[in-house]
PDB file of C-alpha atoms in Angstrom:
ATOM      1  CA  MET Z  16      -0.010  -0.089  -0.054  1.00 90.00           C
ATOM      2  CA  LYS Z  17       1.246   3.462  -1.003  1.00 92.00           C
ATOM      3  CA  GLN Z  18       0.463   6.367   1.255  1.00 94.00           C
ATOM      4  CA  LEU Z  19      -0.579   9.802  -0.546  1.00 93.00           C
ATOM      5  CA  GLU Z  20      -0.697  13.059   1.227  1.00 96.00           C
ATOM      6  CA  VAL Z  21      -3.878  14.992  -0.026  1.00 95.00           C
ATOM      7  CA  SER Z  22      -5.566  18.316   0.879  1.00 95.00           C
ATOM      8  CA  ILE Z  23      -9.316  18.660   0.962  1.00 94.00           C
ATOM      9  CA  MET Z  24     -10.687  22.191   1.684  1.00 94.00           C
ATOM     10  CA  GLY Z  25      -7.527  23.241   3.052  1.00 93.00           C
ATOM     11  CA  GLN Z  26      -7.085  20.135   5.470  1.00 94.00           C
ATOM     12  CA  THR Z  27      -4.246  17.636   4.783  1.00 95.00           C
ATOM     13  CA  TYR Z  28      -5.101  13.946   5.025  1.00 94.00           C
ATOM     14  CA  ILE Z  29      -2.702  10.948   4.606  1.00 95.00           C
ATOM     15  CA  LEU Z  30      -4.688   8.160   2.619  1.00 93.00           C
ATOM     16  CA  ALA Z  31      -3.578   4.502   2.004  1.00 93.00           C
ATOM     17  CA  CYS Z  32      -3.719   3.472  -1.580  1.00 90.00           C
ATOM     18  CA  PRO Z  33      -3.137   0.325  -3.627  1.00 90.00           C
ATOM     19  CA  GLU Z  34      -0.107   0.656  -5.966  1.00 91.00           C
ATOM     20  CA  GLY Z  35      -1.207   1.746  -9.544  1.00 91.00           C
ATOM     21  CA  ARG Z  36      -4.498   3.393  -8.308  1.00 91.00           C
ATOM     22  CA  GLU Z  37      -3.072   6.665  -7.375  1.00 91.00           C
ATOM     23  CA  THR Z  38      -4.555   8.592 -10.203  1.00 92.00           C
ATOM     24  CA  SER Z  39      -8.205   7.273  -9.343  1.00 91.00           C
ATOM     25  CA  LEU Z  40      -7.627   8.334  -5.758  1.00 91.00           C
ATOM     26  CA  LEU Z  41      -6.509  11.679  -6.726  1.00 93.00           C
ATOM     27  CA  LEU Z  42      -9.466  12.211  -9.115  1.00 92.00           C
ATOM     28  CA  ALA Z  43     -11.707  11.184  -6.219  1.00 91.00           C
ATOM     29  CA  VAL Z  44      -9.968  13.622  -3.925  1.00 93.00           C
ATOM     30  CA  ASP Z  45     -10.318  16.339  -6.479  1.00 93.00           C
ATOM     31  CA  SER Z  46     -14.108  15.708  -6.727  1.00 92.00           C
ATOM     32  CA  VAL Z  47     -14.549  15.683  -2.938  1.00 93.00           C
ATOM     33  CA  ASP Z  48     -12.535  18.943  -2.685  1.00 94.00           C
ATOM     34  CA  ARG Z  49     -14.523  20.875  -5.472  1.00 94.00           C
ATOM     35  CA  GLU Z  50     -17.783  19.574  -4.106  1.00 93.00           C
ATOM     36  CA  MET Z  51     -16.977  20.659  -0.543  1.00 94.00           C
ATOM     37  CA  SER Z  52     -15.591  23.866  -1.671  1.00 95.00           C
ATOM     38  CA  THR Z  53     -18.779  24.770  -3.869  1.00 94.00           C
ATOM     39  CA  ILE Z  54     -20.805  24.317  -0.726  1.00 93.00           C
ATOM     40  CA  ARG Z  55     -18.510  26.156   1.568  1.00 94.00           C
ATOM     41  CA  ASP Z  56     -18.165  29.081  -0.960  1.00 94.00           C
ATOM     42  CA  ALA Z  57     -22.131  29.299  -1.221  1.00 92.00           C
ATOM     43  CA  GLY Z  58     -21.821  30.642   2.217  1.00 88.00           C
ATOM     44  CA  ARG Z  59     -24.663  29.194   3.918  1.00 86.00           C
ATOM     45  CA  VAL Z  60     -23.035  26.273   5.389  1.00 89.00           C
ATOM     46  CA  LYS Z  61     -20.029  26.761   7.741  1.00 89.00           C
ATOM     47  CA  ALA Z  62     -19.503  23.705   9.708  1.00 93.00           C
ATOM     48  CA  ARG Z  63     -16.901  21.263   8.038  1.00 92.00           C
ATOM     49  CA  GLU Z  64     -18.913  18.212   9.197  1.00 93.00           C
ATOM     50  CA  ARG Z  65     -21.993  19.428   7.625  1.00 93.00           C
ATOM     51  CA  ILE Z  66     -20.278  20.553   4.594  1.00 94.00           C
ATOM     52  CA  ALA Z  67     -18.913  16.987   4.244  1.00 93.00           C
ATOM     53  CA  VAL Z  68     -22.221  15.254   4.709  1.00 92.00           C
ATOM     54  CA  LEU Z  69     -23.801  17.621   1.973  1.00 92.00           C
ATOM     55  CA  ALA Z  70     -20.944  16.979  -0.207  1.00 92.00           C
ATOM     56  CA  ALA Z  71     -21.252  13.139   0.164  1.00 91.00           C
ATOM     57  CA  LEU Z  72     -24.903  13.446  -0.532  1.00 91.00           C
ATOM     58  CA  ASN Z  73     -24.371  15.557  -3.641  1.00 89.00           C
ATOM     59  CA  LEU Z  74     -21.816  12.994  -4.930  1.00 89.00           C
ATOM     60  CA  ALA Z  75     -23.872  10.033  -4.033  1.00 88.00           C
ATOM     61  CA  TYR Z  76     -26.814  11.545  -5.892  1.00 87.00           C
ATOM     62  CA  ALA Z  77     -24.605  12.256  -8.923  1.00 86.00           C
ATOM     63  CA  LEU Z  78     -23.387   8.596  -8.821  1.00 85.00           C
ATOM     64  CA  SER Z  79     -26.997   7.226  -8.649  1.00 84.00           C
ATOM     65  CA  GLU Z  80     -28.020   9.412 -11.773  1.00 81.00           C
ATOM     66  CA  ARG Z  81     -25.319   7.717 -13.855  1.00 76.00           C
ATOM     67  CA  PRO Z  82     -26.452   5.044 -16.428  1.00 72.00           C
ATOM     68  CA  ALA Z  83     -25.895   1.598 -15.142  1.00 62.00           C
ATOM     69  CA  THR Z  84     -22.908  -0.013 -16.501  1.00 56.00           C
ATOM     70  CA  SER Z  85     -22.012  -3.706 -16.633  1.00 48.00           C
ATOM     71  CA  ALA Z  86     -19.083  -5.107 -15.195  1.00 51.00           C
ATOM     72  CA  THR Z  87     -16.857  -7.256 -17.414  1.00 52.00           C
ATOM     73  CA  PRO Z  88     -14.101  -9.627 -16.007  1.00 52.00           C
ATOM     74  CA  GLY Z  89     -10.575  -8.523 -16.065  1.00 53.00           C
ATOM     75  CA  ASP Z  90      -7.476 -10.733 -16.943  1.00 54.00           C
ATOM     76  CA  ASP Z  91      -7.719 -12.393 -13.588  1.00 56.00           C
ATOM     77  CA  GLY Z  92     -11.394 -13.007 -13.654  1.00 57.00           C
ATOM     78  CA  THR Z  93     -12.094 -10.204 -11.237  1.00 57.00           C
ATOM     79  CA  PRO Z  94     -14.905  -7.932 -12.464  1.00 57.00           C
ATOM     80  CA  VAL Z  95     -13.735  -4.614 -13.803  1.00 53.00           C
ATOM     81  CA  ASP Z  96     -16.049  -1.724 -14.238  1.00 57.00           C
ATOM     82  CA  SER Z  97     -14.641   0.523 -16.908  1.00 56.00           C
ATOM     83  CA  ALA Z  98     -16.813   3.352 -15.649  1.00 50.00           C
ATOM     84  CA  ALA Z  99     -15.105   3.086 -12.241  1.00 53.00           C
ATOM     85  CA  GLN Z 100     -11.601   3.566 -13.855  1.00 50.00           C
ATOM     86  CA  GLN Z 101     -13.031   6.746 -15.578  1.00 59.00           C
ATOM     87  CA  ALA Z 102     -14.491   8.243 -12.495  1.00 62.00           C
ATOM     88  CA  GLY Z 103     -12.979  11.530 -12.888  1.00 58.00           C
ATOM     89  CA  ALA Z 104     -14.585  12.353 -16.087  1.00 58.00           C
ATOM     90  CA  GLU Z 105     -17.841  11.053 -14.984  1.00 59.00           C
ATOM     91  CA  TRP Z 106     -17.997  12.893 -11.684  1.00 58.00           C
ATOM     92  CA  ALA Z 107     -17.376  16.039 -13.705  1.00 57.00           C
ATOM     93  CA  ALA Z 108     -20.195  15.194 -16.148  1.00 55.00           C
ATOM     94  CA  ALA Z 109     -22.538  14.331 -13.232  1.00 54.00           C
ATOM     95  CA  ALA Z 110     -21.557  17.553 -11.385  1.00 53.00           C
ATOM     96  CA  ALA Z 111     -22.516  19.594 -14.414  1.00 52.00           C
ATOM     97  CA  ARG Z 112     -26.026  17.983 -14.569  1.00 50.00           C
ATOM     98  CA  LEU Z 113     -26.720  18.413 -11.030  1.00 52.00           C
ATOM     99  CA  ASP Z 114     -28.630  21.315  -9.864  1.00 52.00           C
ATOM    100  CA  LEU Z 115     -26.487  21.906  -6.666  1.00 55.00           C
ATOM    101  CA  ARG Z 116     -28.584  24.799  -5.097  1.00 54.00           C
ATOM    102  CA  SER Z 117     -31.763  22.790  -5.347  1.00 56.00           C
ATOM    103  CA  LEU Z 118     -30.241  19.853  -3.742  1.00 61.00           C
ATOM    104  CA  VAL Z 119     -28.575  21.780  -1.110  1.00 61.00           C
ATOM    105  CA  GLN Z 120     -31.684  23.541  -0.230  1.00 61.00           C
ATOM    106  CA  ARG Z 121     -33.502  20.208   0.258  1.00 69.00           C
ATOM    107  CA  VAL Z 122     -30.853  18.622   2.165  1.00 70.00           C
ATOM    108  CA  GLU Z 123     -30.633  21.768   4.502  1.00 70.00           C
ATOM    109  CA  ALA Z 124     -34.479  21.849   4.951  1.00 70.00           C
ATOM    110  CA  ALA Z 125     -34.294  18.065   5.881  1.00 72.00           C
ATOM    111  CA  LEU Z 126     -31.550  18.883   8.356  1.00 73.00           C
ATOM    112  CA  GLY Z 127     -33.256  21.808   9.656  1.00 68.00           C
ATOM    113  CA  ASP Z 128     -30.778  24.494   8.248  1.00 57.00           C
ATOM    114  CA  THR Z 129     -32.774  27.298   6.885  1.00 53.00           C
ATOM    115  CA  PRO Z 130     -30.962  30.122   5.299  1.00 54.00           C
ATOM    116  CA  ALA Z 131     -31.225  33.395   7.175  1.00 50.00           C
ATOM    117  CA  SER Z 132     -33.578  36.010   5.778  1.00 44.00           C
ATOM    118  CA  SER Z 133     -32.081  39.144   4.422  1.00 40.00           C
TER     119      SER Z 133
END
């Protein structure tokens, strides 16, 4: 296992990563960092933990909206999902389709966070 030092929303993390999968992990880190930064920059949610939950929900929602793909066996017979290997591009495409404001508003309402009136 290789260890990578990454930064998500300004905080450093040391993550374990299987050899040869560094690019996939870095793409995932970039997706999480962008999602959390987008929520933070919207200015309505301040707590890092709440931002992380909202980002996880956004990314899970985007993933659930992807068309289903079938896994094909790799050289060793283990199923390999080619879509999973191209996660970075798919995350970007899914994020572009996602109406973040609407989703954040629904999650905030469900969590009891209502934006302050001006």
